[in-house]
CSV table of C-alpha atoms and ligand atoms in Angstrom, one decimal:
chain,number,residue,atom,x,y,z
A,1082,MET,CA,-20.3,98.8,-48.0
A,1083,LYS,CA,-23.2,98.9,-50.2
A,1084,PHE,CA,-24.2,102.5,-50.4
A,1085,GLU,CA,-27.9,103.6,-51.0
A,1086,ASN,CA,-28.9,106.9,-52.6
A,1087,SER,CA,-31.3,108.2,-49.8
A,1088,LEU,CA,-31.2,110.8,-47.1
A,1089,SER,CA,-32.3,107.8,-44.5
A,1090,PHE,CA,-29.3,105.8,-45.6
A,1091,ALA,CA,-27.0,108.9,-44.9
A,1092,LYS,CA,-28.7,109.4,-41.6
A,1093,ARG,CA,-28.2,106.1,-40.4
A,1094,LEU,CA,-24.6,106.4,-41.5
A,1095,ASP,CA,-24.3,109.7,-39.5
A,1096,LYS,CA,-26.0,107.8,-36.4
A,1097,ALA,CA,-23.3,105.0,-36.5
A,1098,ASP,CA,-20.3,107.5,-36.9
A,1099,ALA,CA,-18.1,107.1,-34.0
A,1100,LEU,CA,-16.5,110.4,-34.7
A,1101,LYS,CA,-20.0,112.3,-34.9
A,1102,SER,CA,-19.4,114.5,-31.8
A,1103,PHE,CA,-16.3,116.5,-33.1
A,1104,ARG,CA,-18.5,118.4,-35.5
A,1105,LYS,CA,-19.6,120.4,-32.4
A,1106,HIS,CA,-16.3,121.1,-31.7
A,1107,PHE,CA,-15.9,123.4,-34.8
A,1108,GLU,CA,-17.4,127.0,-35.8
A,1109,MET,CA,-19.6,126.0,-38.9
A,1110,PRO,CA,-19.6,129.5,-41.4
A,1111,MET,CA,-23.1,130.6,-42.3
A,1112,VAL,CA,-24.1,131.4,-46.1
A,1113,ASN,CA,-27.6,133.7,-46.2
A,1114,GLY,CA,-28.3,133.0,-42.3
A,1115,LYS,CA,-27.9,129.1,-42.6
A,1116,LYS,CA,-25.5,126.6,-41.9
A,1117,CYS,CA,-23.3,126.1,-45.1
A,1118,ILE,CA,-22.0,122.9,-46.5
A,1119,TYR,CA,-18.3,123.4,-46.1
A,1120,PHE,CA,-16.4,121.2,-48.2
A,1121,THR,CA,-13.2,123.3,-48.6
A,1122,GLY,CA,-11.4,122.0,-45.5
A,1123,ASN,CA,-8.5,121.2,-48.1
A,1124,SER,CA,-8.2,124.9,-48.5
A,1125,LEU,CA,-8.9,126.4,-45.1
A,1126,GLY,CA,-9.8,124.2,-42.4
A,1127,LEU,CA,-12.7,125.3,-40.0
A,1128,GLN,CA,-12.1,126.9,-36.5
A,1129,PRO,CA,-11.9,124.7,-33.6
A,1130,THR,CA,-14.2,126.2,-30.9
A,1131,SER,CA,-11.1,125.6,-28.5
A,1132,THR,CA,-8.9,127.9,-30.8
A,1133,LYS,CA,-10.1,131.2,-29.0
A,1134,LYS,CA,-9.4,129.6,-25.3
A,1135,PHE,CA,-5.7,128.8,-26.5
A,1136,VAL,CA,-5.0,132.2,-28.3
A,1137,ASN,CA,-6.7,134.0,-25.3
A,1138,GLU,CA,-4.6,132.2,-22.7
A,1139,GLU,CA,-1.4,133.5,-24.7
A,1140,LEU,CA,-2.8,136.9,-24.8
A,1141,GLN,CA,-3.4,137.0,-21.0
A,1142,ASP,CA,0.0,135.7,-20.2
A,1143,TRP,CA,1.7,138.1,-22.4
A,1144,ALA,CA,-0.3,141.1,-20.8
A,1145,LYS,CA,0.1,139.6,-17.3
A,1146,LEU,CA,4.0,138.7,-17.5
A,1147,GLY,CA,5.4,140.4,-20.5
A,1148,VAL,CA,8.7,139.2,-21.0
A,1149,GLU,CA,8.7,136.9,-18.2
A,1150,GLY,CA,6.2,134.7,-20.2
A,1151,HIS,CA,9.0,133.2,-21.9
A,1152,LEU,CA,9.7,130.9,-18.6
A,1153,HIS,CA,6.6,131.6,-16.6
A,1154,SER,CA,3.7,131.4,-18.8
A,1155,ARG,CA,1.5,128.3,-18.5
A,1156,ARG,CA,3.2,126.9,-21.8
A,1157,PRO,CA,6.4,128.8,-21.7
A,1158,TRP,CA,7.0,130.3,-25.0
A,1159,LEU,CA,10.8,129.4,-24.9
A,1160,TYR,CA,9.8,125.7,-25.4
A,1161,TYR,CA,6.7,126.2,-27.5
A,1162,HIS,CA,7.6,124.2,-30.6
A,1163,LYS,CA,8.1,121.1,-28.1
A,1164,PHE,CA,4.3,121.3,-27.4
A,1165,THR,CA,3.6,120.2,-30.7
A,1166,LYS,CA,6.0,117.5,-31.4
A,1167,LYS,CA,4.0,114.5,-30.3
A,1168,ALA,CA,0.9,115.1,-32.0
A,1169,LEU,CA,2.7,116.0,-35.2
A,1170,ALA,CA,4.6,113.1,-34.6
A,1171,GLU,CA,1.7,110.8,-34.6
A,1172,ILE,CA,0.1,112.6,-37.6
A,1173,VAL,CA,2.9,112.4,-40.0
A,1174,GLY,CA,4.2,108.9,-38.6
A,1175,ALA,CA,7.5,110.0,-37.2
A,1176,LYS,CA,9.6,110.1,-34.1
A,1177,PRO,CA,9.6,113.6,-32.0
A,1178,ILE,CA,13.1,114.3,-33.2
A,1179,GLU,CA,12.1,114.2,-36.8
A,1180,VAL,CA,9.3,116.9,-36.7
A,1181,VAL,CA,9.1,120.5,-35.9
A,1182,ALA,CA,6.4,123.3,-36.3
A,1183,MET,CA,8.1,126.5,-37.7
A,1184,ASN,CA,8.0,129.1,-40.6
A,1185,GLN,CA,5.6,128.8,-43.5
A,1186,LEU,CA,5.6,126.0,-46.1
A,1187,THR,CA,7.5,127.6,-48.9
A,1188,VAL,CA,10.0,128.9,-46.5
A,1189,ASN,CA,10.5,125.4,-45.4
A,1190,LEU,CA,10.7,123.8,-49.0
A,1191,HIS,CA,13.4,126.4,-49.4
A,1192,LEU,CA,15.2,125.3,-46.2
A,1193,MET,CA,14.9,121.9,-46.9
A,1194,MET,CA,16.0,122.6,-50.4
A,1195,VAL,CA,19.3,124.2,-49.3
A,1196,SER,CA,20.3,121.0,-47.5
A,1197,PHE,CA,19.1,118.2,-49.8
A,1198,TYR,CA,19.4,119.5,-53.4
A,1199,ARG,CA,23.2,120.0,-53.7
A,1200,PRO,CA,23.5,119.8,-57.4
A,1201,THR,CA,27.0,118.4,-58.7
A,1202,LYS,CA,28.3,118.3,-62.3
A,1203,GLU,CA,27.1,114.7,-62.6
A,1204,ARG,CA,24.0,114.7,-60.4
A,1205,PHE,CA,21.7,117.9,-60.8
A,1206,LYS,CA,18.3,116.9,-61.9
A,1207,ILE,CA,15.1,116.9,-60.0
A,1208,ILE,CA,12.0,114.9,-60.6
A,1209,THR,CA,8.5,116.1,-59.8
A,1210,GLU,CA,5.0,115.7,-60.7
A,1211,ALA,CA,3.8,118.3,-63.6
A,1212,GLY,CA,1.5,120.8,-62.6
A,1213,ALA,CA,2.8,120.9,-59.1
A,1214,PHE,CA,1.5,123.9,-56.8
A,1215,SER,CA,2.8,127.1,-58.2
A,1216,SER,CA,4.6,127.9,-55.0
A,1217,ASP,CA,6.4,124.6,-55.3
A,1218,GLN,CA,7.1,125.3,-58.9
A,1219,TYR,CA,8.4,128.9,-58.1
A,1220,ALA,CA,10.6,127.2,-55.3
A,1221,PHE,CA,12.1,124.8,-57.7
A,1222,GLU,CA,12.5,127.2,-60.5
A,1223,SER,CA,14.8,129.6,-58.1
A,1224,GLN,CA,16.6,127.0,-56.6
A,1225,LEU,CA,17.6,125.6,-59.9
A,1226,LYS,CA,18.7,129.3,-60.8
A,1227,TRP,CA,20.5,129.9,-57.7
A,1228,HIS,CA,22.7,126.9,-58.4
A,1229,HIS,CA,23.1,127.9,-62.1
A,1230,GLN,CA,21.0,125.2,-63.4
A,1231,ASN,CA,19.2,125.1,-66.8
A,1232,THR,CA,15.8,124.5,-65.8
A,1233,ASP,CA,14.6,122.5,-68.8
A,1234,GLU,CA,17.3,120.4,-68.5
A,1235,ALA,CA,17.3,119.8,-64.7
A,1236,LEU,CA,13.6,119.7,-63.9
A,1237,ILE,CA,11.7,116.6,-65.0
A,1238,GLU,CA,8.2,117.0,-64.7
A,1239,LEU,CA,6.1,113.7,-64.9
A,1240,LYS,CA,2.8,113.9,-66.7
A,1241,PRO,CA,0.0,111.3,-66.8
A,1242,ARG,CA,-0.4,109.1,-69.8
A,1243,ALA,CA,-2.6,110.3,-72.7
A,1244,GLY,CA,-6.1,110.4,-71.5
A,1245,GLU,CA,-5.3,109.7,-68.0
A,1246,TYR,CA,-5.6,112.3,-64.9
A,1247,ALA,CA,-3.3,110.3,-62.5
A,1248,LEU,CA,0.1,109.4,-62.6
A,1249,ARG,CA,1.0,105.6,-62.5
A,1250,THR,CA,3.2,104.6,-60.0
A,1251,GLU,CA,5.2,102.3,-62.2
A,1252,ASP,CA,5.7,105.4,-64.4
A,1253,ILE,CA,6.9,107.4,-61.7
A,1254,LEU,CA,9.7,104.5,-60.7
A,1255,GLN,CA,10.6,104.2,-64.4
A,1256,ALA,CA,11.4,107.7,-64.7
A,1257,ILE,CA,13.3,107.9,-61.6
A,1258,LYS,CA,15.2,104.7,-63.0
A,1259,SER,CA,15.9,106.1,-66.3
A,1260,HIS,CA,17.3,109.5,-64.8
A,1261,ALA,CA,19.4,107.7,-61.9
A,1262,ALA,CA,22.8,108.7,-63.0
A,1263,GLN,CA,21.8,112.4,-62.9
A,1264,LEU,CA,19.1,112.5,-60.3
A,1265,ALA,CA,19.7,114.7,-57.3
A,1266,LEU,CA,16.5,115.0,-55.9
A,1267,VAL,CA,12.9,113.4,-56.1
A,1268,ILE,CA,10.2,115.8,-54.7
A,1269,PHE,CA,6.5,115.0,-55.0
A,1270,GLY,CA,3.3,116.2,-53.3
A,1271,GLY,CA,1.8,113.8,-50.9
A,1272,VAL,CA,-1.6,114.2,-52.1
A,1273,GLN,CA,-1.7,116.2,-55.5
A,1274,TYR,CA,-3.6,119.4,-54.7
A,1275,TYR,CA,-5.3,119.6,-58.3
A,1276,THR,CA,-6.2,115.8,-58.8
A,1277,GLY,CA,-6.4,114.7,-55.2
A,1278,GLN,CA,-4.1,111.8,-55.9
A,1279,PHE,CA,-2.2,110.3,-53.1
A,1280,PHE,CA,1.2,109.5,-54.3
A,1281,ASN,CA,2.8,105.9,-53.2
A,1282,ILE,CA,5.5,107.7,-50.6
A,1283,LYS,CA,7.1,104.3,-49.8
A,1284,LYS,CA,7.8,103.1,-53.3
A,1285,ILE,CA,9.0,106.8,-54.7
A,1286,THR,CA,11.1,106.8,-51.7
A,1287,GLU,CA,12.9,103.7,-52.1
A,1288,ALA,CA,13.2,104.2,-55.8
A,1289,GLY,CA,14.7,107.6,-55.5
A,1290,HIS,CA,17.3,106.2,-52.7
A,1291,GLN,CA,18.0,103.2,-55.2
A,1292,ALA,CA,18.7,106.1,-57.9
A,1293,GLY,CA,21.4,107.6,-55.4
A,1294,ALA,CA,19.0,110.8,-55.0
A,1295,TYR,CA,17.1,112.5,-51.7
A,1296,VAL,CA,13.7,112.1,-51.4
A,1297,GLY,CA,11.3,114.8,-50.3
A,1298,PHE,CA,7.4,115.5,-49.9
A,1299,ASP,CA,5.4,118.4,-49.8
A,1300,LEU,CA,2.5,117.3,-47.6
A,1301,ALA,CA,0.3,120.3,-47.9
A,1302,HIS,CA,-2.8,118.4,-48.9
A,1303,ALA,CA,-1.8,115.0,-47.1
A,1304,VAL,CA,-1.1,116.1,-43.5
A,1305,GLY,CA,-4.0,115.3,-41.4
A,1306,ASN,CA,-5.7,113.8,-44.4
A,1307,VAL,CA,-4.2,110.2,-45.1
A,1308,PRO,CA,-2.2,108.2,-43.1
A,1309,LEU,CA,1.5,108.8,-43.1
A,1310,THR,CA,4.5,106.8,-42.3
A,1311,LEU,CA,7.5,108.9,-43.1
A,1312,HIS,CA,10.0,107.3,-40.6
A,1313,HIS,CA,9.2,104.0,-41.9
A,1314,ASP,CA,9.0,105.0,-45.4
A,1315,GLY,CA,12.6,106.6,-45.0
A,1316,VAL,CA,11.6,109.8,-46.6
A,1317,ASP,CA,14.7,112.2,-46.2
A,1318,PHE,CA,12.5,115.4,-45.7
A,1319,ALA,CA,8.9,116.8,-45.8
A,1320,VAL,CA,7.0,120.0,-45.2
A,1321,TRP,CA,3.5,121.0,-44.8
A,1322,CYS,CA,1.3,123.8,-43.9
A,1323,SER,CA,-1.3,123.8,-40.9
A,1324,TYR,CA,-4.2,125.7,-42.3
A,1325,LYS,CA,-5.7,123.0,-44.6
A,1326,TYR,CA,-6.7,119.7,-43.0
A,1327,LEU,CA,-4.8,120.7,-39.8
A,1328,ASN,CA,-7.2,123.5,-38.8
A,1329,SER,CA,-4.7,125.8,-37.4
A,1330,GLY,CA,-5.9,129.1,-39.0
A,1331,PRO,CA,-5.1,131.4,-42.0
A,1332,GLY,CA,-1.5,131.6,-42.5
A,1333,GLY,CA,-0.9,129.3,-39.8
A,1334,ILE,CA,2.6,128.0,-38.6
A,1335,ALA,CA,3.9,125.2,-41.0
A,1336,GLY,CA,5.8,122.0,-40.2
A,1337,ALA,CA,8.8,120.2,-41.4
A,1338,PHE,CA,10.2,116.6,-41.1
A,1339,VAL,CA,13.9,115.4,-41.5
A,1340,HIS,CA,14.6,111.7,-41.1
A,1341,GLU,CA,16.5,110.5,-37.8
A,1342,ARG,CA,19.3,109.5,-40.1
A,1343,HIS,CA,20.2,113.0,-40.6
A,1344,ALA,CA,19.8,113.9,-37.0
A,1345,GLN,CA,23.4,114.0,-36.1
A,1346,ASN,CA,24.7,115.1,-39.7
A,1347,PHE,CA,26.2,118.4,-38.9
A,1348,GLU,CA,27.7,118.6,-42.2
A,1349,LEU,CA,24.7,119.0,-44.1
A,1350,PRO,CA,24.8,122.7,-45.3
A,1351,ARG,CA,21.7,124.7,-44.2
A,1352,PHE,CA,20.9,128.4,-43.6
A,1353,SER,CA,20.6,128.9,-40.0
A,1354,GLY,CA,19.3,131.0,-37.3
A,1355,TRP,CA,19.4,131.1,-33.5
A,1356,TRP,CA,16.5,129.0,-32.8
A,1357,GLY,CA,18.3,125.9,-34.5
A,1358,HIS,CA,21.4,126.7,-32.3
A,1359,TYR,CA,22.2,124.1,-29.5
A,1360,GLU,CA,19.6,124.6,-26.9
A,1361,LYS,CA,21.6,125.1,-23.7
A,1362,GLU,CA,24.1,127.8,-25.3
A,1363,ARG,CA,21.4,129.5,-27.5
A,1364,PHE,CA,21.4,132.5,-25.1
A,1365,GLN,CA,24.9,132.6,-24.7
A,1366,MET,CA,25.0,134.6,-28.0
A,1367,LYS,CA,28.5,133.2,-29.2
A,1368,LYS,CA,29.8,133.1,-32.5
A,1369,GLY,CA,29.8,129.7,-34.2
A,1370,PHE,CA,26.5,127.8,-34.9
A,1371,ILE,CA,26.1,124.5,-33.5
A,1372,PRO,CA,22.9,123.0,-34.5
A,1373,MET,CA,20.3,121.2,-32.3
A,1374,PRO,CA,20.2,117.4,-33.4
A,1375,GLY,CA,17.2,116.5,-35.5
A,1376,VAL,CA,15.0,118.9,-37.5
A,1377,ASP,CA,15.1,121.3,-34.7
A,1378,GLY,CA,18.4,122.3,-36.1
A,1379,TRP,CA,16.7,123.8,-38.8
A,1380,GLN,CA,14.9,126.5,-36.7
A,1381,LEU,CA,15.4,129.9,-37.7
A,1382,SER,CA,13.3,132.5,-35.5
A,1383,ASN,CA,11.9,132.3,-32.2
A,1384,PHE,CA,8.4,130.7,-32.2
A,1385,PRO,CA,5.2,132.5,-33.3
A,1386,VAL,CA,3.3,131.9,-30.2
A,1387,LEU,CA,-0.1,133.3,-31.4
A,1388,SER,CA,0.0,131.1,-34.3
A,1389,GLY,CA,1.3,128.1,-32.6
A,1390,ALA,CA,-1.5,128.2,-30.0
A,1391,ALA,CA,-4.0,127.8,-32.5
A,1392,HIS,CA,-1.9,125.0,-33.8
A,1393,LEU,CA,-2.0,123.3,-30.4
A,1394,ALA,CA,-5.9,123.9,-30.0
A,1395,SER,CA,-6.2,121.8,-33.2
A,1396,LEU,CA,-3.5,119.2,-32.7
A,1397,GLU,CA,-5.4,118.5,-29.4
A,1398,ILE,CA,-8.5,117.4,-31.2
A,1399,PHE,CA,-6.5,115.3,-33.7
A,1400,GLN,CA,-5.3,113.3,-30.7
A,1401,GLN,CA,-8.6,112.8,-29.4
A,1402,ALA,CA,-10.0,111.8,-32.7
A,1403,GLY,CA,-7.0,109.7,-33.8
A,1404,ILE,CA,-5.7,109.7,-37.2
A,1405,LYS,CA,-6.4,106.2,-38.0
A,1406,ASN,CA,-10.3,106.6,-36.8
A,1407,LEU,CA,-10.2,109.7,-39.1
A,1408,ARG,CA,-9.2,107.8,-42.3
A,1409,LYS,CA,-11.5,105.1,-41.6
A,1410,LYS,CA,-14.4,107.5,-41.5
A,1411,SER,CA,-12.9,109.4,-44.5
A,1412,LEU,CA,-12.6,106.5,-46.8
A,1413,LEU,CA,-16.5,106.1,-46.1
A,1414,LEU,CA,-17.4,109.8,-46.5
A,1415,THR,CA,-15.6,110.1,-49.8
A,1416,GLY,CA,-16.4,106.9,-51.1
A,1417,TYR,CA,-20.3,107.8,-50.5
A,1418,LEU,CA,-19.8,110.9,-52.1
A,1419,GLU,CA,-18.2,109.3,-55.1
A,1420,PHE,CA,-20.9,106.9,-55.2
A,1421,LEU,CA,-23.7,109.5,-55.4
A,1422,LEU,CA,-21.9,111.7,-57.8
A,1423,LYS,CA,-21.4,108.7,-60.3
A,1424,GLU,CA,-25.3,108.3,-59.8
A,1425,ILE,CA,-26.0,111.5,-61.2
A,1426,ASP,CA,-23.8,111.4,-64.4
A,1427,ALA,CA,-23.3,107.7,-65.2
A,1428,GLU,CA,-22.4,108.4,-68.8
A,1429,GLN,CA,-20.1,111.1,-67.9
A,1430,LYS,CA,-21.4,113.6,-70.2
A,1431,PHE,CA,-21.3,116.5,-67.9
A,1432,PHE,CA,-18.3,115.8,-65.7
A,1433,THR,CA,-15.7,113.3,-64.7
A,1434,LEU,CA,-13.7,112.7,-61.6
A,1435,LEU,CA,-9.9,113.5,-61.8
A,1436,THR,CA,-9.1,111.8,-58.7
A,1437,PRO,CA,-8.1,107.9,-58.8
A,1438,SER,CA,-11.2,105.7,-57.7
A,1439,ASN,CA,-9.0,103.5,-55.7
A,1440,PRO,CA,-9.4,104.8,-52.2
A,1441,ASN,CA,-5.8,103.9,-51.2
A,1442,GLU,CA,-4.6,106.5,-53.9
A,1443,ARG,CA,-6.7,109.6,-52.7
A,1444,GLY,CA,-7.6,111.3,-49.5
A,1445,CYS,CA,-10.7,113.1,-48.7
A,1446,GLN,CA,-10.9,115.4,-51.9
A,1447,LEU,CA,-12.6,114.6,-55.3
A,1448,SER,CA,-11.8,117.0,-58.1
A,1449,ILE,CA,-14.6,117.2,-60.6
A,1450,TYR,CA,-13.9,118.0,-64.0
A,1451,MET,CA,-16.6,119.8,-65.7
A,1452,LYS,CA,-17.0,119.0,-69.3
A,1453,GLN,CA,-19.7,121.9,-69.8
A,1454,LYS,CA,-21.5,124.4,-67.7
A,1455,GLY,CA,-18.7,124.4,-65.0
A,1456,LYS,CA,-18.8,128.0,-63.9
A,1457,LYS,CA,-22.6,128.0,-63.9
A,1458,VAL,CA,-22.9,125.0,-61.8
A,1459,PHE,CA,-20.2,126.2,-59.3
A,1460,SER,CA,-22.2,129.5,-59.1
A,1461,ALA,CA,-25.5,127.5,-58.5
A,1462,LEU,CA,-23.7,125.4,-55.8
A,1463,SER,CA,-22.6,128.8,-54.1
A,1464,LYS,CA,-26.4,130.2,-54.1
A,1465,ALA,CA,-27.5,126.9,-52.5
A,1466,GLY,CA,-24.9,127.4,-49.6
A,1467,VAL,CA,-22.2,125.1,-50.5
A,1468,ILE,CA,-18.7,126.3,-50.1
A,1469,ALA,CA,-16.5,124.3,-52.6
A,1470,ASP,CA,-13.5,125.4,-54.7
A,1471,TRP,CA,-13.1,126.5,-58.2
A,1472,ARG,CA,-9.9,125.8,-60.1
A,1473,GLU,CA,-9.2,127.1,-63.5
A,1474,PRO,CA,-10.0,126.0,-66.2
A,1475,ASN,CA,-12.9,123.7,-64.9
A,1476,VAL,CA,-12.4,121.9,-61.9
A,1477,ILE,CA,-14.5,121.9,-59.0
A,1478,ARG,CA,-12.8,120.6,-55.9
A,1479,VAL,CA,-14.9,119.1,-52.9
A,1480,ALA,CA,-13.4,117.8,-49.9
A,1481,PRO,CA,-15.6,116.3,-47.1
A,1482,VAL,CA,-13.6,116.2,-44.0
A,1483,PRO,CA,-14.1,113.4,-41.4
A,1484,LEU,CA,-13.5,115.6,-38.4
A,1485,TYR,CA,-16.5,117.8,-39.2
A,1486,ASN,CA,-18.5,116.9,-42.3
A,1487,THR,CA,-21.4,114.4,-42.2
A,1488,PHE,CA,-23.0,111.8,-44.5
A,1489,GLU,CA,-26.0,114.0,-44.6
A,1490,GLU,CA,-24.1,116.9,-46.1
A,1491,VAL,CA,-22.7,114.6,-48.8
A,1492,PHE,CA,-26.1,113.4,-49.7
A,1493,ARG,CA,-27.5,117.1,-49.6
A,1494,PHE,CA,-24.4,118.3,-51.8
A,1495,ALA,CA,-25.1,115.3,-54.2
A,1496,GLU,CA,-28.9,116.6,-54.6
A,1497,ILE,CA,-27.7,120.2,-55.1
A,1498,PHE,CA,-25.1,119.2,-57.4
A,1499,ARG,CA,-27.6,117.2,-59.5
A,1500,LYS,CA,-30.2,119.9,-59.8
A,1501,ALA,CA,-27.3,122.2,-60.6
A,1502,ILE,CA,-26.4,120.3,-63.7
B,680,LIG,C1,-1.3,125.2,-50.1
B,680,LIG,C2,0.0,124.8,-50.6
B,680,LIG,C3,1.0,126.0,-50.8
B,680,LIG,C4,0.9,126.9,-50.1
B,680,LIG,O1,2.3,127.5,-49.6
B,680,LIG,P1,2.3,128.6,-48.3
B,680,LIG,O2,3.9,128.8,-48.3
B,680,LIG,O3,1.8,127.9,-47.1
B,680,LIG,O4,1.7,129.7,-48.8
B,680,LIG,C5,2.0,125.3,-51.2
B,680,LIG,N1,2.4,124.1,-51.8
B,680,LIG,C6,1.1,123.5,-51.8
B,680,LIG,C7,1.6,122.0,-52.6
B,680,LIG,C8,0.1,123.6,-51.4
B,680,LIG,O5,-1.3,122.9,-51.1
């Protein structure tokens, strides 16, 4: 599409937006008594207006039924994780047996690494992107220590080429190939949290498997943001959180994927708990763990229903909107933002974009690398009612989210940003 730098053009796009009705299903935060421009759905997604109802229903059922709610509430708590499966499977491109809502992201990452990072004398290396999210780095480091590995030798962190901000797929594939004989695990972000780069999950997975390694992804910034086909791509495992693009509330319940090919593999070592035990015998409280088939067999504890209720409220919206439709709008919305930003500073004197310009290699987010006046510009944005995200040393991340952001907001943001500069 040929974009135009004008308010009337932005308004025309909003008018033609098939998803425009979804905005009113979200609570919009206020700054100085006015609705803000909320471009931080990549950090904490907004609250759906239906969340209160879902959570309240559980509070009511708990009040009315007490423990009987496990079986007799309107969404029996005993089976709660099952109610999320269909929507999650659609969002990550998986079968219901491959997805489950459980725990928190970093917990799930550890659980998956317990099963899929099994270093031997020959195969012990992990390949990942340099500058992964801190929690992931700590998880990798501690897993390596746990297995008495030397971090310097075993952890391969891939950096972009000199002068570039994103990793080239060909370089990732080459690195996997060159470490093949010693490679145990390939693990990448789906969308890199800092640069916004959307990695080529299919190609990385194929290369990892060819090298004889397991392949996993941290989808914190990918889930609900970009199209995913985990089953088809053959990914071994994936983890995500639900409070970013999935709008399920601060600290909301996370999720995990384990490919169907591992569904019946009960030999895989794992850390177990009663909620992963064979369902029909779970309450017999017997000795001897028998896992549920599929990813359900990795569950530890009984389901956090209040946080799960908020998750369900949001997943219902994703099912109504459709992940394909969301992506279609997202490509336009972020494309428009990129177009307007480039018009502001064509010579890149003040800033440059870290995020790949190829729309297939990014999601909603654009990471603006400030060459000067970064902090000042950011504080001017805040004063003007923009909620964006500052990352040290000099990056402003903005993410127009197709469920609730508009083209007019993108236009107004660009105006505010231009004036701030
Ligand atoms: C947001 C995020 C996390 C946060 O981890 P929690 O366990 O949810 O606190 C971890 N990794 C990545 C890549 C993230 O983007």
